[in-house]
PDB file of C-alpha atoms in Angstrom:
ATOM      1  CA  GLU S 190       9.810  -3.165 -16.838  1.00 80.00           C
ATOM      2  CA  LEU S 191       6.832  -4.265 -14.924  1.00 87.00           C
ATOM      3  CA  LYS S 192       4.870  -1.756 -12.885  1.00 92.00           C
ATOM      4  CA  VAL S 193       2.402  -2.712 -10.206  1.00 96.00           C
ATOM      5  CA  GLU S 194      -0.260  -0.079  -9.035  1.00 96.00           C
ATOM      6  CA  GLN S 195      -2.601  -0.380  -6.232  1.00 97.00           C
ATOM      7  CA  ASN S 196      -5.525   1.515  -5.386  1.00 96.00           C
ATOM      8  CA  PRO S 197      -6.541   3.027  -3.216  1.00 97.00           C
ATOM      9  CA  LEU S 198      -3.524   3.639  -1.225  1.00 96.00           C
ATOM     10  CA  PHE S 199      -5.481   4.404   2.013  1.00 96.00           C
ATOM     11  CA  LEU S 200      -8.693   3.003   2.855  1.00 95.00           C
ATOM     12  CA  SER S 201     -10.800   3.994   6.012  1.00 95.00           C
ATOM     13  CA  MET S 202     -13.910   1.907   6.395  1.00 92.00           C
ATOM     14  CA  GLN S 203     -16.556   1.165   9.068  1.00 94.00           C
ATOM     15  CA  GLU S 204     -16.983  -2.420  10.363  1.00 96.00           C
ATOM     16  CA  GLY S 205     -19.535  -4.278   8.669  1.00 96.00           C
ATOM     17  CA  LYS S 206     -18.897  -2.573   5.122  1.00 96.00           C
ATOM     18  CA  ASN S 207     -17.644  -4.069   2.040  1.00 96.00           C
ATOM     19  CA  TYR S 208     -14.729  -2.793  -0.221  1.00 95.00           C
ATOM     20  CA  THR S 209     -12.450  -3.798  -2.949  1.00 97.00           C
ATOM     21  CA  ILE S 210      -8.673  -3.115  -3.369  1.00 98.00           C
ATOM     22  CA  TYR S 211      -7.464  -3.097  -7.047  1.00 98.00           C
ATOM     23  CA  CYS S 212      -4.086  -4.257  -8.258  1.00 97.00           C
ATOM     24  CA  ASN S 213      -3.254  -3.407 -11.825  1.00 96.00           C
ATOM     25  CA  TYR S 214       0.047  -4.493 -13.615  1.00 95.00           C
ATOM     26  CA  SER S 215       1.733  -3.409 -16.704  1.00 94.00           C
ATOM     27  CA  THR S 216       3.051  -6.451 -18.390  1.00 87.00           C
ATOM     28  CA  THR S 217       2.270 -10.177 -18.831  1.00 83.00           C
ATOM     29  CA  SER S 218       2.286 -12.377 -15.646  1.00 83.00           C
ATOM     30  CA  ASP S 219       0.217 -15.296 -14.752  1.00 76.00           C
ATOM     31  CA  ARG S 220       1.328 -15.305 -10.941  1.00 88.00           C
ATOM     32  CA  LEU S 221       0.127 -12.984  -8.262  1.00 93.00           C
ATOM     33  CA  TYR S 222       0.268 -12.924  -4.551  1.00 95.00           C
ATOM     34  CA  TRP S 223      -1.460 -10.957  -1.872  1.00 97.00           C
ATOM     35  CA  TYR S 224       0.338 -10.209   1.296  1.00 96.00           C
ATOM     36  CA  ARG S 225      -0.697  -8.758   4.622  1.00 97.00           C
ATOM     37  CA  GLN S 226       1.697  -6.534   6.736  1.00 95.00           C
ATOM     38  CA  ASP S 227       1.072  -5.419  10.471  1.00 94.00           C
ATOM     39  CA  PRO S 228       2.963  -2.420  11.462  1.00 89.00           C
ATOM     40  CA  GLY S 229       6.655  -3.267  12.196  1.00 84.00           C
ATOM     41  CA  LYS S 230       6.254  -6.843  11.044  1.00 87.00           C
ATOM     42  CA  SER S 231       7.062  -8.844   8.125  1.00 87.00           C
ATOM     43  CA  LEU S 232       4.718 -10.082   5.200  1.00 92.00           C
ATOM     44  CA  GLU S 233       2.224 -12.627   5.845  1.00 93.00           C
ATOM     45  CA  SER S 234       1.022 -14.632   2.817  1.00 92.00           C
ATOM     46  CA  LEU S 235      -2.692 -14.575   2.104  1.00 95.00           C
ATOM     47  CA  PHE S 236      -3.273 -15.673  -1.394  1.00 95.00           C
ATOM     48  CA  VAL S 237      -1.417 -17.257  -4.274  1.00 92.00           C
ATOM     49  CA  LEU S 238      -3.126 -16.822  -7.643  1.00 93.00           C
ATOM     50  CA  LEU S 239      -1.730 -18.974 -10.388  1.00 87.00           C
ATOM     51  CA  SER S 240      -3.965 -18.741 -13.283  1.00 83.00           C
ATOM     52  CA  ASN S 241      -6.500 -16.569 -15.153  1.00 84.00           C
ATOM     53  CA  GLY S 242      -9.698 -16.523 -13.505  1.00 85.00           C
ATOM     54  CA  ALA S 243      -8.355 -17.823 -10.184  1.00 88.00           C
ATOM     55  CA  VAL S 244     -10.560 -17.016  -7.158  1.00 92.00           C
ATOM     56  CA  LYS S 245      -9.649 -17.706  -3.613  1.00 94.00           C
ATOM     57  CA  GLN S 246     -11.446 -16.966  -0.417  1.00 96.00           C
ATOM     58  CA  GLU S 247     -10.233 -16.990   3.160  1.00 95.00           C
ATOM     59  CA  GLY S 248     -12.613 -15.673   5.770  1.00 95.00           C
ATOM     60  CA  ARG S 249     -13.780 -12.185   4.718  1.00 96.00           C
ATOM     61  CA  LEU S 250     -11.347 -11.845   2.044  1.00 97.00           C
ATOM     62  CA  MET S 251     -11.531 -12.882  -1.584  1.00 98.00           C
ATOM     63  CA  ALA S 252      -9.056 -12.490  -4.291  1.00 97.00           C
ATOM     64  CA  SER S 253      -9.135 -12.864  -7.967  1.00 96.00           C
ATOM     65  CA  LEU S 254      -7.081 -12.676 -10.702  1.00 95.00           C
ATOM     66  CA  ASP S 255      -7.776 -11.671 -14.570  1.00 93.00           C
ATOM     67  CA  THR S 256      -4.590 -12.068 -16.372  1.00 90.00           C
ATOM     68  CA  LYS S 257      -6.126 -10.600 -19.665  1.00 91.00           C
ATOM     69  CA  ALA S 258      -6.982  -7.349 -17.881  1.00 93.00           C
ATOM     70  CA  ARG S 259      -3.786  -7.633 -15.903  1.00 94.00           C
ATOM     71  CA  LEU S 260      -5.950  -6.922 -12.822  1.00 95.00           C
ATOM     72  CA  SER S 261      -6.389  -8.629  -9.543  1.00 96.00           C
ATOM     73  CA  THR S 262      -8.936  -7.720  -6.759  1.00 97.00           C
ATOM     74  CA  LEU S 263      -8.919  -8.254  -2.867  1.00 98.00           C
ATOM     75  CA  HIS S 264     -12.631  -7.799  -1.891  1.00 98.00           C
ATOM     76  CA  ILE S 265     -13.388  -7.444   1.862  1.00 96.00           C
ATOM     77  CA  THR S 266     -16.799  -8.463   3.131  1.00 96.00           C
ATOM     78  CA  ALA S 267     -18.241  -7.127   6.379  1.00 95.00           C
ATOM     79  CA  ALA S 268     -14.970  -5.672   7.683  1.00 95.00           C
ATOM     80  CA  VAL S 269     -13.859  -6.120  11.192  1.00 96.00           C
ATOM     81  CA  HIS S 270     -11.225  -4.121  13.083  1.00 95.00           C
ATOM     82  CA  ASP S 271      -8.816  -7.165  12.980  1.00 95.00           C
ATOM     83  CA  LEU S 272      -8.261  -6.678   9.239  1.00 96.00           C
ATOM     84  CA  SER S 273      -6.661  -3.191   9.768  1.00 97.00           C
ATOM     85  CA  ALA S 274      -3.237  -3.800   8.263  1.00 97.00           C
ATOM     86  CA  THR S 275      -1.348  -2.969   4.921  1.00 97.00           C
ATOM     87  CA  TYR S 276      -2.140  -5.157   2.051  1.00 97.00           C
ATOM     88  CA  PHE S 277       0.208  -5.615  -0.645  1.00 97.00           C
ATOM     89  CA  CYS S 278      -0.093  -7.138  -4.196  1.00 97.00           C
ATOM     90  CA  ALA S 279       3.029  -8.719  -5.845  1.00 95.00           C
ATOM     91  CA  VAL S 280       3.454  -9.949  -9.420  1.00 93.00           C
ATOM     92  CA  ASP S 281       5.862 -12.668 -10.268  1.00 87.00           C
ATOM     93  CA  TYR S 282       7.965 -11.050 -13.062  1.00 84.00           C
ATOM     94  CA  ARG S 283      10.424 -12.640 -15.446  1.00 78.00           C
ATOM     95  CA  PRO S 284      12.118 -10.127 -17.753  1.00 74.00           C
ATOM     96  CA  THR S 285      12.127 -10.906 -21.441  1.00 68.00           C
ATOM     97  CA  GLN S 286      15.530  -9.510 -21.885  1.00 69.00           C
ATOM     98  CA  GLY S 287      16.899 -12.015 -19.492  1.00 66.00           C
ATOM     99  CA  GLY S 288      17.403 -12.093 -15.691  1.00 66.00           C
ATOM    100  CA  SER S 289      15.997 -14.058 -12.982  1.00 72.00           C
ATOM    101  CA  GLU S 290      12.295 -13.874 -11.995  1.00 76.00           C
ATOM    102  CA  LYS S 291      11.446 -11.855  -8.793  1.00 85.00           C
ATOM    103  CA  LEU S 292       8.437 -10.263  -7.175  1.00 90.00           C
ATOM    104  CA  VAL S 293       7.389  -6.714  -8.079  1.00 93.00           C
ATOM    105  CA  PHE S 294       5.248  -5.151  -5.322  1.00 96.00           C
ATOM    106  CA  GLY S 295       2.712  -2.513  -5.300  1.00 96.00           C
ATOM    107  CA  LYS S 296       2.781   0.388  -2.795  1.00 96.00           C
ATOM    108  CA  GLY S 297       0.406  -1.282  -0.597  1.00 97.00           C
ATOM    109  CA  THR S 298      -3.035  -0.304   0.576  1.00 97.00           C
ATOM    110  CA  LYS S 299      -3.230   0.744   4.205  1.00 97.00           C
ATOM    111  CA  LEU S 300      -6.596  -0.259   5.601  1.00 97.00           C
ATOM    112  CA  THR S 301      -8.112   0.958   8.684  1.00 97.00           C
ATOM    113  CA  VAL S 302     -11.404  -0.442   9.854  1.00 96.00           C
ATOM    114  CA  ASN S 303     -13.190   1.690  12.368  1.00 94.00           C
ATOM    115  CA  PRO S 304     -15.700   0.348  15.029  1.00 87.00           C
TER     116      PRO S 304
ATOM    117  CA  ASP W  35      10.310 -22.867  14.068  1.00 55.00           C
ATOM    118  CA  THR W  36      10.773 -23.932  10.483  1.00 75.00           C
ATOM    119  CA  GLY W  37      10.209 -20.566   8.872  1.00 91.00           C
ATOM    120  CA  VAL W  38      12.704 -18.138   7.504  1.00 94.00           C
ATOM    121  CA  SER W  39      14.709 -16.337  10.362  1.00 95.00           C
ATOM    122  CA  GLN W  40      16.742 -13.251  10.188  1.00 97.00           C
ATOM    123  CA  ASP W  41      19.228 -11.747  12.667  1.00 97.00           C
ATOM    124  CA  PRO W  42      19.416  -9.175  14.031  1.00 97.00           C
ATOM    125  CA  ARG W  43      15.947  -8.002  14.134  1.00 95.00           C
ATOM    126  CA  HIS W  44      16.954  -4.485  14.754  1.00 96.00           C
ATOM    127  CA  LYS W  45      20.063  -2.694  14.200  1.00 98.00           C
ATOM    128  CA  ILE W  46      20.992   1.000  15.046  1.00 98.00           C
ATOM    129  CA  THR W  47      24.206   2.199  13.614  1.00 98.00           C
ATOM    130  CA  LYS W  48      26.158   5.580  12.937  1.00 97.00           C
ATOM    131  CA  ARG W  49      26.643   6.832   9.496  1.00 97.00           C
ATOM    132  CA  GLY W  50      29.971   5.300   7.970  1.00 97.00           C
ATOM    133  CA  GLN W  51      29.604   2.072  10.006  1.00 98.00           C
ATOM    134  CA  ASN W  52      29.534  -1.330   8.328  1.00 98.00           C
ATOM    135  CA  VAL W  53      26.679  -3.699   9.215  1.00 98.00           C
ATOM    136  CA  THR W  54      26.059  -7.255   8.426  1.00 98.00           C
ATOM    137  CA  PHE W  55      22.707  -9.158   8.371  1.00 98.00           C
ATOM    138  CA  ARG W  56      22.120 -12.830   8.367  1.00 98.00           C
ATOM    139  CA  CYS W  57      19.231 -14.792   6.915  1.00 98.00           C
ATOM    140  CA  ASP W  58      18.450 -18.564   7.451  1.00 97.00           C
ATOM    141  CA  PRO W  59      16.129 -19.888   4.831  1.00 96.00           C
ATOM    142  CA  ILE W  60      13.790 -22.665   5.246  1.00 93.00           C
ATOM    143  CA  SER W  61      15.567 -25.843   5.011  1.00 90.00           C
ATOM    144  CA  GLU W  62      15.999 -27.413   1.548  1.00 85.00           C
ATOM    145  CA  HIS W  63      14.796 -23.956  -0.242  1.00 90.00           C
ATOM    146  CA  ASN W  64      17.270 -23.460  -3.064  1.00 91.00           C
ATOM    147  CA  ARG W  65      16.217 -19.941  -3.621  1.00 92.00           C
ATOM    148  CA  LEU W  66      16.921 -17.058  -1.569  1.00 94.00           C
ATOM    149  CA  TYR W  67      16.011 -13.405  -2.096  1.00 95.00           C
ATOM    150  CA  TRP W  68      16.650 -10.043  -0.281  1.00 96.00           C
ATOM    151  CA  TYR W  69      14.346  -7.220  -0.525  1.00 96.00           C
ATOM    152  CA  ARG W  70      14.563  -3.661   0.980  1.00 96.00           C
ATOM    153  CA  GLN W  71      11.343  -1.939   2.198  1.00 95.00           C
ATOM    154  CA  THR W  72      11.351   1.747   3.154  1.00 94.00           C
ATOM    155  CA  LEU W  73       8.639   3.428   5.181  1.00 89.00           C
ATOM    156  CA  GLY W  74       5.402   3.602   3.269  1.00 88.00           C
ATOM    157  CA  GLN W  75       6.670   1.515   0.221  1.00 92.00           C
ATOM    158  CA  GLY W  76       6.407  -2.074  -0.954  1.00 94.00           C
ATOM    159  CA  PRO W  77       9.424  -4.130  -0.621  1.00 95.00           C
ATOM    160  CA  GLU W  78      11.965  -3.831  -3.580  1.00 95.00           C
ATOM    161  CA  PHE W  79      14.010  -6.525  -4.864  1.00 93.00           C
ATOM    162  CA  LEU W  80      17.817  -6.359  -4.165  1.00 95.00           C
ATOM    163  CA  THR W  81      19.360  -9.864  -5.094  1.00 94.00           C
ATOM    164  CA  TYR W  82      18.648 -13.460  -5.659  1.00 91.00           C
ATOM    165  CA  PHE W  83      20.589 -16.566  -5.069  1.00 93.00           C
ATOM    166  CA  GLN W  84      20.086 -20.052  -6.322  1.00 90.00           C
ATOM    167  CA  ASN W  85      21.958 -22.345  -4.069  1.00 91.00           C
ATOM    168  CA  GLU W  86      25.359 -20.530  -3.684  1.00 92.00           C
ATOM    169  CA  ALA W  87      25.170 -18.714  -6.972  1.00 91.00           C
ATOM    170  CA  GLN W  88      24.199 -15.102  -7.034  1.00 91.00           C
ATOM    171  CA  LEU W  89      22.314 -14.818 -10.232  1.00 88.00           C
ATOM    172  CA  GLU W  90      21.055 -11.303 -10.145  1.00 86.00           C
ATOM    173  CA  LYS W  91      21.561  -7.844  -8.537  1.00 87.00           C
ATOM    174  CA  SER W  92      19.291  -5.027  -8.752  1.00 88.00           C
ATOM    175  CA  ARG W  93      20.580  -1.605  -9.740  1.00 85.00           C
ATOM    176  CA  LEU W  94      19.508  -0.606  -6.161  1.00 82.00           C
ATOM    177  CA  LEU W  95      22.393  -2.457  -4.759  1.00 85.00           C
ATOM    178  CA  SER W  96      25.226  -0.006  -4.893  1.00 88.00           C
ATOM    179  CA  ASP W  97      28.971  -1.196  -4.669  1.00 92.00           C
ATOM    180  CA  ARG W  98      28.691  -0.631  -0.762  1.00 96.00           C
ATOM    181  CA  PHE W  99      26.400  -3.698  -0.629  1.00 96.00           C
ATOM    182  CA  SER W 100      27.457  -7.292  -0.888  1.00 95.00           C
ATOM    183  CA  ALA W 101      25.570 -10.464  -0.560  1.00 96.00           C
ATOM    184  CA  GLU W 102      26.759 -13.908  -0.106  1.00 96.00           C
ATOM    185  CA  ARG W 103      25.460 -17.350   0.276  1.00 96.00           C
ATOM    186  CA  PRO W 104      28.625 -19.477   0.766  1.00 91.00           C
ATOM    187  CA  LYS W 105      27.311 -22.942   1.282  1.00 87.00           C
ATOM    188  CA  GLY W 106      23.967 -22.662  -0.407  1.00 86.00           C
ATOM    189  CA  SER W 107      22.229 -22.520   3.036  1.00 91.00           C
ATOM    190  CA  PHE W 108      22.165 -19.211   5.120  1.00 96.00           C
ATOM    191  CA  SER W 109      22.998 -15.848   3.406  1.00 97.00           C
ATOM    192  CA  THR W 110      24.715 -12.444   4.733  1.00 98.00           C
ATOM    193  CA  LEU W 111      24.040  -9.165   3.445  1.00 97.00           C
ATOM    194  CA  GLU W 112      26.718  -6.542   4.228  1.00 97.00           C
ATOM    195  CA  ILE W 113      26.318  -2.686   3.943  1.00 97.00           C
ATOM    196  CA  GLN W 114      29.763  -0.975   4.104  1.00 97.00           C
ATOM    197  CA  ARG W 115      30.014   2.904   5.032  1.00 97.00           C
ATOM    198  CA  THR W 116      26.355   3.155   5.816  1.00 97.00           C
ATOM    199  CA  GLU W 117      24.314   6.316   4.770  1.00 96.00           C
ATOM    200  CA  GLN W 118      21.150   7.603   6.300  1.00 96.00           C
ATOM    201  CA  GLY W 119      19.286   6.515   3.062  1.00 95.00           C
ATOM    202  CA  ASP W 120      20.164   2.986   3.844  1.00 96.00           C
ATOM    203  CA  SER W 121      17.750   3.008   6.877  1.00 97.00           C
ATOM    204  CA  ALA W 122      15.047   0.591   5.883  1.00 96.00           C
ATOM    205  CA  MET W 123      13.509  -2.944   6.568  1.00 95.00           C
ATOM    206  CA  TYR W 124      15.655  -5.694   4.923  1.00 97.00           C
ATOM    207  CA  LEU W 125      13.631  -8.719   4.195  1.00 96.00           C
ATOM    208  CA  CYS W 126      14.695 -12.020   3.265  1.00 97.00           C
ATOM    209  CA  ALA W 127      12.629 -14.753   1.475  1.00 95.00           C
ATOM    210  CA  SER W 128      13.029 -18.136   0.307  1.00 93.00           C
ATOM    211  CA  SER W 129      11.434 -20.641  -2.107  1.00 90.00           C
ATOM    212  CA  PRO W 130      11.809 -24.184  -3.386  1.00 86.00           C
ATOM    213  CA  SER W 131      13.310 -24.728  -6.703  1.00 73.00           C
ATOM    214  CA  ASP W 132       9.941 -24.944  -8.513  1.00 64.00           C
ATOM    215  CA  ARG W 133       9.032 -21.554 -10.157  1.00 58.00           C
ATOM    216  CA  SER W 134       5.538 -21.938  -9.275  1.00 58.00           C
ATOM    217  CA  ASP W 135       6.152 -21.924  -5.573  1.00 69.00           C
ATOM    218  CA  GLU W 136       5.644 -18.712  -3.555  1.00 82.00           C
ATOM    219  CA  GLN W 137       8.186 -16.969  -1.481  1.00 89.00           C
ATOM    220  CA  PHE W 138       8.156 -17.297   2.075  1.00 91.00           C
ATOM    221  CA  PHE W 139       9.289 -14.183   4.085  1.00 94.00           C
ATOM    222  CA  GLY W 140      11.239 -13.707   7.259  1.00 95.00           C
ATOM    223  CA  PRO W 141      10.762 -11.224  10.022  1.00 93.00           C
ATOM    224  CA  GLY W 142      13.116  -8.709   8.579  1.00 95.00           C
ATOM    225  CA  THR W 143      15.949  -6.675   9.926  1.00 97.00           C
ATOM    226  CA  ARG W 144      15.083  -3.059  10.729  1.00 96.00           C
ATOM    227  CA  LEU W 145      18.071  -0.850  10.193  1.00 97.00           C
ATOM    228  CA  THR W 146      18.386   2.778  11.412  1.00 97.00           C
ATOM    229  CA  VAL W 147      21.391   4.724  10.375  1.00 97.00           C
ATOM    230  CA  LEU W 148      21.979   7.778  12.508  1.00 96.00           C
TER     231      LEU W 148
END
């Protein structure tokens, strides 16, 4: 069964600083997604990573995927207050024993950016 | 708005009552998923439809839960005899038939069981 671990679970940082959120997963998958969730809201898609070595950037966020290491990172550059939210990684999982594919989510990283 | 829609957005009910939620996926999306998210956790898979066929149900989905997608378009999720542990955000997502396409999430239905 696929397990997805994110760390840190809580991150408090100052505006202007850089930081990286890590997402490790336990079984083979070549598709990984990053979502943002604001309090009480649904999930907003940030990045879709579809192959080993994929790197995508949008504004102050950059995501990468290493399928061999089963690791994805979400790097934050020069953080601003508007980035405060919870960030989830989700791995596309198809069980080898049969069953349909589904997304398996990490527990999320709650990011607070302080002025 | 052509995104995934869910109704109601909020539902407060008393323990033991039945509730039903509706999800309207993006038009022409064949795949529809239900997830449940409790406070401080990531969403967890509940069930999956391809067109009108329910292809998988999670072990999280007890006998009190039932989901349908009668015409391969909208879907309903019913919870019978609700319990306080059912309090959560219920998220619906849809995707096209191509496996490489991402899932698009609706705004969710927040259920509170008193």
